[in-house]
Short mmCIF file of C-alpha atoms in Angstrom, two decimals:
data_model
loop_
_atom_site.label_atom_id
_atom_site.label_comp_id
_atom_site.label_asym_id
_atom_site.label_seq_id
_atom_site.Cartn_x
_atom_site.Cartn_y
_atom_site.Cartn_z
CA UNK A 1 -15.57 -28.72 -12.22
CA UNK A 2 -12.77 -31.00 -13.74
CA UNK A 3 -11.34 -28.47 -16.76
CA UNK A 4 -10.14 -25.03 -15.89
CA UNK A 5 -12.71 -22.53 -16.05
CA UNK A 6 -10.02 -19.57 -15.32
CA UNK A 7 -8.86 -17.79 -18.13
CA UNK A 8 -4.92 -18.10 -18.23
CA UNK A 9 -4.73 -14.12 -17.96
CA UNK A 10 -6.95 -14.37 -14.92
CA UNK A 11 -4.26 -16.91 -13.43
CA UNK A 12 -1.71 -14.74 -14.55
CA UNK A 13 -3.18 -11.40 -12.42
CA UNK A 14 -3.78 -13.52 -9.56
CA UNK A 15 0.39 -13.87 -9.25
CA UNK A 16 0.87 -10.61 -10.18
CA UNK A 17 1.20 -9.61 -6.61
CA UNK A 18 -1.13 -6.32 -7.23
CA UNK A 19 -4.05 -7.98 -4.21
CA UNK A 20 -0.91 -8.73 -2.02
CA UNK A 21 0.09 -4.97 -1.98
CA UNK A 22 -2.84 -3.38 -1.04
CA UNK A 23 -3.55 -6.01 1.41
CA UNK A 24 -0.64 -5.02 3.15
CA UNK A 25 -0.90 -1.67 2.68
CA UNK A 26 -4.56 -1.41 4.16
CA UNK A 27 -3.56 -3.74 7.45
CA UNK A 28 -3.44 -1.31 10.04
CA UNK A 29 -1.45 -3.91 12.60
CA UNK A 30 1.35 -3.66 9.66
CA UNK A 31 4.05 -1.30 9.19
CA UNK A 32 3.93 -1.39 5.47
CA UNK A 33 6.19 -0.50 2.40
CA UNK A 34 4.57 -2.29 0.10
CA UNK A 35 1.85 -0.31 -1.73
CA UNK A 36 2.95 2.60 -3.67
CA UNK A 37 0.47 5.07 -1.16
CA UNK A 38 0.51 8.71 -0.84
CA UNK A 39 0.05 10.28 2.30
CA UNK A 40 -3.53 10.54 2.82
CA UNK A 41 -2.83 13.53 5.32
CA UNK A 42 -1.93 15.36 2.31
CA UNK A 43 -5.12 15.28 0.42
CA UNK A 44 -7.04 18.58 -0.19
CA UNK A 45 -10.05 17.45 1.18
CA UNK A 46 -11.62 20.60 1.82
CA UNK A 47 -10.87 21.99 -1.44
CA UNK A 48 -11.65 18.96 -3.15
CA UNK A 49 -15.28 18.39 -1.28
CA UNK A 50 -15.75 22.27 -2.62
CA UNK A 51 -14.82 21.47 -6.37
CA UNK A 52 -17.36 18.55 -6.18
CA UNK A 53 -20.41 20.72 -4.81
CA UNK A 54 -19.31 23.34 -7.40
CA UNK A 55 -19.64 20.66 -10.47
CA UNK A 56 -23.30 19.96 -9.05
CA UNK A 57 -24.38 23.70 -8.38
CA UNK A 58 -22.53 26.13 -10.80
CA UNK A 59 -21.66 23.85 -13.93
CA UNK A 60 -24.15 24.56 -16.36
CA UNK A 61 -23.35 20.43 -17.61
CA UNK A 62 -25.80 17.82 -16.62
CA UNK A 63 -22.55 16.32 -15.02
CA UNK A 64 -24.25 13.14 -14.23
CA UNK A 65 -25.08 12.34 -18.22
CA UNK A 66 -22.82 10.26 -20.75
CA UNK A 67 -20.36 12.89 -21.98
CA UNK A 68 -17.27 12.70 -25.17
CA UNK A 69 -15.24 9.99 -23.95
CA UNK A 70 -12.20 11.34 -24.34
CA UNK A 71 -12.88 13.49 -21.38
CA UNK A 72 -14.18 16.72 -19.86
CA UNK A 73 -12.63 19.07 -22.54
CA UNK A 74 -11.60 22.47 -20.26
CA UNK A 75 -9.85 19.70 -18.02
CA UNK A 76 -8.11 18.85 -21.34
CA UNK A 77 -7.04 22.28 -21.79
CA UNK A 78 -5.66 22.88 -18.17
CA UNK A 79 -3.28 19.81 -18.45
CA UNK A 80 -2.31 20.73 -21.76
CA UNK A 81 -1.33 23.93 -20.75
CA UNK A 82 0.75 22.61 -18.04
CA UNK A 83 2.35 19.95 -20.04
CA UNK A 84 3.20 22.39 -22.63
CA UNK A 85 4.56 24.49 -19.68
CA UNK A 86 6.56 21.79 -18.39
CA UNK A 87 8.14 21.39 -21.98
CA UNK A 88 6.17 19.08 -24.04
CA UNK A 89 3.95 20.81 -26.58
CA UNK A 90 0.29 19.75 -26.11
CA UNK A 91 -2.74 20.18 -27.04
CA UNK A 92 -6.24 19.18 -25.52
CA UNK A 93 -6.45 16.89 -28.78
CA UNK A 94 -3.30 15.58 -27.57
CA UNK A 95 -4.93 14.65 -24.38
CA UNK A 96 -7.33 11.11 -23.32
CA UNK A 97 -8.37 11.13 -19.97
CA UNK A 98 -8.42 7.67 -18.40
CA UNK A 99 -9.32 6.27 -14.93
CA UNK A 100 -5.87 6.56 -13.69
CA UNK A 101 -2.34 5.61 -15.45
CA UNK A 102 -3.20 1.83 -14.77
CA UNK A 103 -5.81 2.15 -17.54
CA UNK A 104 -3.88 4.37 -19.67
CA UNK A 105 -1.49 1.20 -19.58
CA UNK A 106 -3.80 -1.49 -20.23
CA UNK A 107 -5.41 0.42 -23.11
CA UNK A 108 -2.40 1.03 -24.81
CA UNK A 109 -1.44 -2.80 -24.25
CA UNK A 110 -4.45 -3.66 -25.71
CA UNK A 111 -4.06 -1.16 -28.82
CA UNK A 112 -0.35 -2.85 -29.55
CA UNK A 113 0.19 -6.14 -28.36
CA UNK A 114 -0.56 -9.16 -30.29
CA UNK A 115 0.18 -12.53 -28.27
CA UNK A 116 3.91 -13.35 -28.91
CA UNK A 117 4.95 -9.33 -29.64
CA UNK A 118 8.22 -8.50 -28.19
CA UNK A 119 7.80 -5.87 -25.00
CA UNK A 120 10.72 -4.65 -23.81
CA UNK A 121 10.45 -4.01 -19.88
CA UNK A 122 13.22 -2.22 -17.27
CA UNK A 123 14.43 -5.28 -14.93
CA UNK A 124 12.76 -4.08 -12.64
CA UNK A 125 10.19 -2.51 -13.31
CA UNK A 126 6.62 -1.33 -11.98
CA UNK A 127 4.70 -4.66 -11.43
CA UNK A 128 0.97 -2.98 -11.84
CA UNK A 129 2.24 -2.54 -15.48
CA UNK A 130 3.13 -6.50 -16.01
CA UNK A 131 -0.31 -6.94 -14.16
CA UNK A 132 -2.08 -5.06 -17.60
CA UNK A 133 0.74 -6.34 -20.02
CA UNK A 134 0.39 -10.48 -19.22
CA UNK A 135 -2.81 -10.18 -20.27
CA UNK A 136 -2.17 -9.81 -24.05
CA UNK A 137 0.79 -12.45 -23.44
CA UNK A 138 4.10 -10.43 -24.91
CA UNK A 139 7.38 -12.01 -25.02
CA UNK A 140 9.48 -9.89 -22.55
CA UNK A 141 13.14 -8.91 -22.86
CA UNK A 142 13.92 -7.57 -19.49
CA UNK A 143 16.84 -4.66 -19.88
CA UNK A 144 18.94 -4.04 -16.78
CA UNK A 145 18.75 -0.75 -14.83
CA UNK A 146 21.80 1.00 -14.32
CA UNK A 147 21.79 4.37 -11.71
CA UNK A 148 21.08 6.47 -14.60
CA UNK A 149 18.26 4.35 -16.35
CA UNK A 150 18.12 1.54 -18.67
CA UNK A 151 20.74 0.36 -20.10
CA UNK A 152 21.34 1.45 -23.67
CA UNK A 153 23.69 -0.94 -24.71
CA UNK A 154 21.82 -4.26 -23.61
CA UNK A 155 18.62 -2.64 -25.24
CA UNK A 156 20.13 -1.94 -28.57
CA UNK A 157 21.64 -5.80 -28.29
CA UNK A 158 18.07 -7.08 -27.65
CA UNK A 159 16.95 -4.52 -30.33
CA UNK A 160 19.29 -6.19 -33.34
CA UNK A 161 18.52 -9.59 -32.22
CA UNK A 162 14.39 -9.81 -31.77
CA UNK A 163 11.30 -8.16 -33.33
CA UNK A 164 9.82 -5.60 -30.66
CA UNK A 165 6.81 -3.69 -30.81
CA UNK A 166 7.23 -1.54 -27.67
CA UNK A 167 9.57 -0.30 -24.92
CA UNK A 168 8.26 0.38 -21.57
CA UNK A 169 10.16 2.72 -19.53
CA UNK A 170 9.48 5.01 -16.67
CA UNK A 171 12.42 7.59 -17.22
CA UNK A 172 11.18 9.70 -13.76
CA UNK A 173 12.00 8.28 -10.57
CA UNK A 174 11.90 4.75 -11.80
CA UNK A 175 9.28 2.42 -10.25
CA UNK A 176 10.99 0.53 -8.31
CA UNK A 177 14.01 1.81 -8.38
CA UNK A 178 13.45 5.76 -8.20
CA UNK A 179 16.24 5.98 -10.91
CA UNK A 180 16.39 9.09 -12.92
CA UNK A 181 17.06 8.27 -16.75
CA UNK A 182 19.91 10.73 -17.93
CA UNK A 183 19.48 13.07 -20.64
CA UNK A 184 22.06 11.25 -22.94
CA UNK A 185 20.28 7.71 -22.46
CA UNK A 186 17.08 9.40 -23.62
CA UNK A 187 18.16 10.86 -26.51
CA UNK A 188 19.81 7.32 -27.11
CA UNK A 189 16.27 5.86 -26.44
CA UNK A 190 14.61 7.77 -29.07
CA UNK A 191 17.40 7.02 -31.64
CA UNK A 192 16.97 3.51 -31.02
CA UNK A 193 13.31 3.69 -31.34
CA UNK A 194 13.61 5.54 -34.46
CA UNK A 195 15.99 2.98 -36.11
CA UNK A 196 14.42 -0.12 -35.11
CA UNK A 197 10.65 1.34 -35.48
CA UNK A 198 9.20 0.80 -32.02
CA UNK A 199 6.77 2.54 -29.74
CA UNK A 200 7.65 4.37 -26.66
CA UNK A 201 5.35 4.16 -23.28
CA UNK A 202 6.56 6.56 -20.87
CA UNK A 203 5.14 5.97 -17.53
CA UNK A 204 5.52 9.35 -15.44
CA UNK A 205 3.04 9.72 -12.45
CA UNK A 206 5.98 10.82 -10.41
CA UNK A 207 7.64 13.46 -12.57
CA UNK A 208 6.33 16.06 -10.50
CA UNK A 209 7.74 15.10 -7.71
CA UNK A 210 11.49 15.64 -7.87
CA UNK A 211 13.24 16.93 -4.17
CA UNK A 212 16.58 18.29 -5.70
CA UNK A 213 18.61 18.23 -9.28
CA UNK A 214 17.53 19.24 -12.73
CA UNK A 215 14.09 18.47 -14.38
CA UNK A 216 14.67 16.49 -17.44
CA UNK A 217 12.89 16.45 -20.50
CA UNK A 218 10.39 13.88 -21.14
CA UNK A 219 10.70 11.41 -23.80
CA UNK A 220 7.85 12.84 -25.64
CA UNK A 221 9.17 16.04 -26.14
CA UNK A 222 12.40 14.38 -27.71
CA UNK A 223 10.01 12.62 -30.13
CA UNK A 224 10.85 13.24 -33.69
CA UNK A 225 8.48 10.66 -35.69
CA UNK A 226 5.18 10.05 -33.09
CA UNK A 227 6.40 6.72 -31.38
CA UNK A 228 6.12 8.56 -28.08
CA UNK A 229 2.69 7.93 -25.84
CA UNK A 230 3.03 9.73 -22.24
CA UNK A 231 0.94 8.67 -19.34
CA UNK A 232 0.59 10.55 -16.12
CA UNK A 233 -1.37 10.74 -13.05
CA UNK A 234 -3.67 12.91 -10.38
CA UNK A 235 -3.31 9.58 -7.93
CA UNK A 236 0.22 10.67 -6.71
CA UNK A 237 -0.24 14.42 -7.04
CA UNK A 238 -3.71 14.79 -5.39
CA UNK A 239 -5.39 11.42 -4.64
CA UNK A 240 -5.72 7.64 -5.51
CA UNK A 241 -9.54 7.59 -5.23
CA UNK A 242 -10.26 9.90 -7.97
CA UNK A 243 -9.04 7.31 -10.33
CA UNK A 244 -8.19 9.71 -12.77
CA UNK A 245 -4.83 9.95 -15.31
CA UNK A 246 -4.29 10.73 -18.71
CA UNK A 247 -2.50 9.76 -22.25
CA UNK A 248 -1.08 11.97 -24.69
CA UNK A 249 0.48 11.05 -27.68
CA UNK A 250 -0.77 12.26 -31.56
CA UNK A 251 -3.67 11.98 -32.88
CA UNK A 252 -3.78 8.46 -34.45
CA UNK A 253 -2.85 6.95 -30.71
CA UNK A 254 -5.18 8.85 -29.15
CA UNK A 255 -8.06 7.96 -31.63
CA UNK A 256 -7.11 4.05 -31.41
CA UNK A 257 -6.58 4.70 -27.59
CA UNK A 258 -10.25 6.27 -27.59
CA UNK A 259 -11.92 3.49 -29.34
CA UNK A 260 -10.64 0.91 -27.03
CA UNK A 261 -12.06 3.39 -24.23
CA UNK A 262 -15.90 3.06 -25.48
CA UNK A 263 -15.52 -1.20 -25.10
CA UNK A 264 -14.11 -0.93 -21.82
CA UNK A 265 -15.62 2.17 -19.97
CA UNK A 266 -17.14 4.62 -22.79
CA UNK A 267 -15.66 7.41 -20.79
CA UNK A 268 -13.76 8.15 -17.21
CA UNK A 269 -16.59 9.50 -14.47
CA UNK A 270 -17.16 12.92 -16.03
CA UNK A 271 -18.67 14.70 -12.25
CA UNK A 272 -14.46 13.71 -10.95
CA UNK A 273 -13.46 15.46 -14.08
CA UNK A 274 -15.22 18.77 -13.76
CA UNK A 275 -14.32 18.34 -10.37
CA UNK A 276 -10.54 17.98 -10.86
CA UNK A 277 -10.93 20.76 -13.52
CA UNK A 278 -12.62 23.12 -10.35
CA UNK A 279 -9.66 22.34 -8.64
CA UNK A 280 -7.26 23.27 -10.63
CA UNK A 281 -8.75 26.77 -11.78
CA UNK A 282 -9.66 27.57 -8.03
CA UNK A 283 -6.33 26.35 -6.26
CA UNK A 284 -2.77 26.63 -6.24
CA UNK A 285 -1.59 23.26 -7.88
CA UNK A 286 2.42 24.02 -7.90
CA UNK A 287 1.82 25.08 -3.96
CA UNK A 288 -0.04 21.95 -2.79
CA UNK A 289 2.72 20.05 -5.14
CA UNK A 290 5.64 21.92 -3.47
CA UNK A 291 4.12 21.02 0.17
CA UNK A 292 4.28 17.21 -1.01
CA UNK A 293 7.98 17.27 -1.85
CA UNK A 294 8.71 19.06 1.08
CA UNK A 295 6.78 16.83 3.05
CA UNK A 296 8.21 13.28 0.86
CA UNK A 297 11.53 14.54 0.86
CA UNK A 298 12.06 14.57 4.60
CA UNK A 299 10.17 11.08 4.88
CA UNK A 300 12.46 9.83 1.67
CA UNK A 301 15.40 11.32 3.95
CA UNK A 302 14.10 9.66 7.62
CA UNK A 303 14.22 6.37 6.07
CA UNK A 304 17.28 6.41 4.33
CA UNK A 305 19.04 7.65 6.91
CA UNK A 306 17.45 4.69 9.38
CA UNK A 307 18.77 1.97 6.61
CA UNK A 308 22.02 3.37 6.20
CA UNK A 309 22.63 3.68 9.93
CA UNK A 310 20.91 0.06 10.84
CA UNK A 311 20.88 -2.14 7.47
CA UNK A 312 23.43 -5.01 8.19
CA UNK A 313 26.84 -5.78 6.41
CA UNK A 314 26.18 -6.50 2.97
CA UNK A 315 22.32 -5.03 2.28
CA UNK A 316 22.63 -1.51 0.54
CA UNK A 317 20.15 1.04 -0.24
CA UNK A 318 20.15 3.87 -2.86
CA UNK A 319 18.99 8.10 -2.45
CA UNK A 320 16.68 8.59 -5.32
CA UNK A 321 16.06 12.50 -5.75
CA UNK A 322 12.57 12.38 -5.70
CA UNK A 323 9.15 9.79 -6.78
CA UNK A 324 8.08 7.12 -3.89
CA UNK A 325 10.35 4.35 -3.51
CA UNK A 326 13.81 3.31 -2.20
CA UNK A 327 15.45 0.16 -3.69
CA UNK A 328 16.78 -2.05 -1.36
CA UNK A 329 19.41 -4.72 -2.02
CA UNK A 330 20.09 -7.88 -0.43
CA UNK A 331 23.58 -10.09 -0.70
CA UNK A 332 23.11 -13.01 -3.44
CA UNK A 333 21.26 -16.19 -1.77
CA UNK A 334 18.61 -14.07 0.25
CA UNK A 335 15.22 -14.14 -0.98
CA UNK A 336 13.54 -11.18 -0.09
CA UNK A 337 10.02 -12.54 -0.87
CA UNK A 338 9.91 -15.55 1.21
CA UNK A 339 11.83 -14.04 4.00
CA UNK A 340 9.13 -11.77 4.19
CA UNK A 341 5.92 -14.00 4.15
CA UNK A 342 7.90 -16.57 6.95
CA UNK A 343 9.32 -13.91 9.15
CA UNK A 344 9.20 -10.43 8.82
CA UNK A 345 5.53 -9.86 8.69
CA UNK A 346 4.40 -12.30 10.54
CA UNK A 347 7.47 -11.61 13.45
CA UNK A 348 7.87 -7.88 13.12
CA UNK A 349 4.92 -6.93 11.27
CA UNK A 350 6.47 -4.96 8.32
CA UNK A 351 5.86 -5.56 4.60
CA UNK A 352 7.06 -4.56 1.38
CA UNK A 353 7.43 -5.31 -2.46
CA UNK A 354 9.91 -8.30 -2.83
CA UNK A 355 12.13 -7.91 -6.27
CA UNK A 356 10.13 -11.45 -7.29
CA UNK A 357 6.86 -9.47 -8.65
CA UNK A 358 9.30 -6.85 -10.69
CA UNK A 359 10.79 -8.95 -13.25
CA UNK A 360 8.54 -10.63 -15.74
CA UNK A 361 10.93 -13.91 -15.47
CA UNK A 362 10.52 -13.81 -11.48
CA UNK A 363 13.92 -14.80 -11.13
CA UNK A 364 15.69 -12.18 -9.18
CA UNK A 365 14.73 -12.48 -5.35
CA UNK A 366 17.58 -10.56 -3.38
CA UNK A 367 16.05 -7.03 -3.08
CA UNK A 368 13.12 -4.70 -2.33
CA UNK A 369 10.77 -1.97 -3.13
CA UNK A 370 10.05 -0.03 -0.08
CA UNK A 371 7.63 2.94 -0.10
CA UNK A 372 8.61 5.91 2.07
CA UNK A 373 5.43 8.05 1.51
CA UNK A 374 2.36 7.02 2.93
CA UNK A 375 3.57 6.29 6.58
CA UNK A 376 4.65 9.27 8.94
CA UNK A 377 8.58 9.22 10.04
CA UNK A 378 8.64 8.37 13.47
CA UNK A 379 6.38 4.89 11.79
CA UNK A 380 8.91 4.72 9.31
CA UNK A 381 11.75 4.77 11.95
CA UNK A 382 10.53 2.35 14.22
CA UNK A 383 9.75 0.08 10.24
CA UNK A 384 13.13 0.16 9.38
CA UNK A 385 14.19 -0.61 13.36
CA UNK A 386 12.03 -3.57 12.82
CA UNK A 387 13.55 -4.23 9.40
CA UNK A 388 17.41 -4.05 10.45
CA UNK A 389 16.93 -6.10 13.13
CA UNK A 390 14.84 -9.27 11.15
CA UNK A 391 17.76 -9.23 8.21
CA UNK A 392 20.73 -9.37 10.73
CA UNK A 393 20.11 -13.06 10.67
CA UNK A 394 20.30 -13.07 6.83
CA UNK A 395 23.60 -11.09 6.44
CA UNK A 396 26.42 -12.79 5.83
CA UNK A 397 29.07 -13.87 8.28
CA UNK A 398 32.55 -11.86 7.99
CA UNK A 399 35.26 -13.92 8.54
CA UNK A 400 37.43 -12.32 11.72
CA UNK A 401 40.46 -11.70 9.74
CA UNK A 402 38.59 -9.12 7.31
CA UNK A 403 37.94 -7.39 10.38
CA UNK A 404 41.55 -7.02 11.89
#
């Protein structure tokens, strides 16, 4: 076939680099980084396996019918009332249940973006989010990260100088980063939003999840005129596989959100939602969630500890405070990416995120994402080994009189 059948956002997701992370992630001669995985360990199989037989045998629902697709409405009400606990007022109206935070994303991409609409993006940021967003083709304005979030004063610059429609941040334990947004920046954010009239997506499936320091409050709950829409997660909380997440937001998102739903799904798998519901009025949610920072904090702590001690002169890595990821930084000349696909996988049989899929422009190569949850520590120890080792080649040479 001479002329391209491909759709150009079907070439676009094919770079993406999504297929490349789970491929790594699910080869079991690897030590991998790369995919943002939980520990499967973890799960609550048991009393998940119970919640399912309970949606068959004691739910008075025909739970294998078409149901509203908004989503199973008493599930609705649980995670409202932990929102609202958490500090952002919610109600089940409030509430769309989605298969997972990835559609939560694309469905609000959908709802907003005309081709050519500005989209503000963290440099870097999550790249399953560019994934959903290079479909509707947005012209991105990449805004730096700083320790404490985004950087307000390059995103008010972009802000008076282009037309955007929406800002994508994830203000919790940044993807990739695991930066914490400060309080001040956030109020910043919303004051920006406000004056320039543009919509908020808060990404936060890792909010949950912090190992020390003070829980902020979310954007949404500093929203003063609706530009706020929340997603979160059960993938990093409970599991991946039930492919279940949610939006909030008010009431005209969630409607528009909702109708965008019934052409692309008509509603998430309503027997995982009763299920997930069980779960959570049968179990101990903030005890299985303290057991998984317990658990992630000491594996956060075993690999940072193993980079600091072996990483070579001139690569640094950070401490986030809680989430899934480390950021790892390499000197200026050493692409991470390639160095990767032509020697450390294929020589020492690790893999991770390279800072190439992170930035919409693909132009900054020297650092990494590395994932300290889903492998246990004495694997992550003997990763990082592996790691250290490979990039001692790639460091660069200190002349002998800086070290007299």
């Amino acid at each position: 076939m001479k002329k391209e059948i491909f759709a150009k956002r079907t070439i676009e997701a094919a770079q993406a680099g999504i297929a490349d992370a789970f491929a790594a992630s699910n080869n079991t001669e690897l030590i991998s980084f790369a995919g943002g995985f939980p520990d499967a360990q973890l799960f609550p199989n048991d009393e998940m396996g119970e919640s399912f037989r309970q949606a068959f045998t004691e739910n008075s629902l025909n739970v294998l019918q078409y149901h509203d697709n908004r989503g199973y409405a008493k599930l609705r009400q649980i995670l409202a009332k932990r929102l609202t606990a958490d500090g952002t007022n919610t109600s089940a109206d409030d509430i769309i249940l989605t298969q997972g935070a990835q559609q939560a994303i694309d469905l609000v991409a959908r709802m907003l973006i005309n081709p050519g609409d500005g989209l503000v993006v963290e440099a870097p940021t999550y790249f399953g989010a560019l994934g959903a967003f290079d479909a509707y083709d947005p012209t991105y304005y990449e805004i730096p990260m700083d320790a404490d979030g985004m950087n307000m004063h390059a995103l008010q610059k972009v802000l008076m100088a282009h037309s955007v429609k929406m800002i994508y941040t994830i203000p919790d334990f940044q993807n990739p980063t695991g930066a914490v947004m400060s309080l001040a920046k956030r109020q910043e954010l919303i004051r920006l939003a406000n004056q320039y009239d543009v919509v908020v997506l808060e990404d936060s499936p890792y909010r949950w999840l912090r190992f020390s320091g003070k829980q902020l409050p979310t954007l949404r709950s500093l929203d003063t005129e609706d530009r706020v829409i929340s997603l979160g997660s059960f993938s990093k909380i409970l599991a991946p596989g039930l492919r279940l997440g949610w939006a909030t937001g008010g009431q005209k998102w969630i409607d528009a959100i909702a109708t965008l739903k019934n052409g692309a799904d008509l509603e998430s798998p309503f027997i995982t939602m009763v299920a997930v519901a069980n779960y959570l009025s049968n179990n101990d949610l903030d005890a299985h969630l303290a057991t998984l920072r317990k658990i992630y904090a000491s594996k956060k702590d075993a690999m940072v500890a193993a980079l600091q001690e072996n990483l070579p002169n001139g690569f640094t890595v950070n401490n986030p405070q809680g989430g899934f990821f480390v950021w790892l930084q390499a000197p200026a000349g050493v692409d991470m990416g390639q160095i990767m696909k032509a020697d450390i996988t294929p020589n020492e049989g690790v893999a991770y995120i390279p800072s190439q899929n992170l930035y919409p422009s693909k132009t900054v190569c020297n650092a990494a994402r590395l994932n300290f949850t889903g492998e246990d520590i004495p694997t992550i120890q003997k990763g990082i080994a592996r790691l250290s080792k490979a990039l001692q080649k790639y460091a660069p040479v200190v002349p002998a009189a800086a070290l007299s």
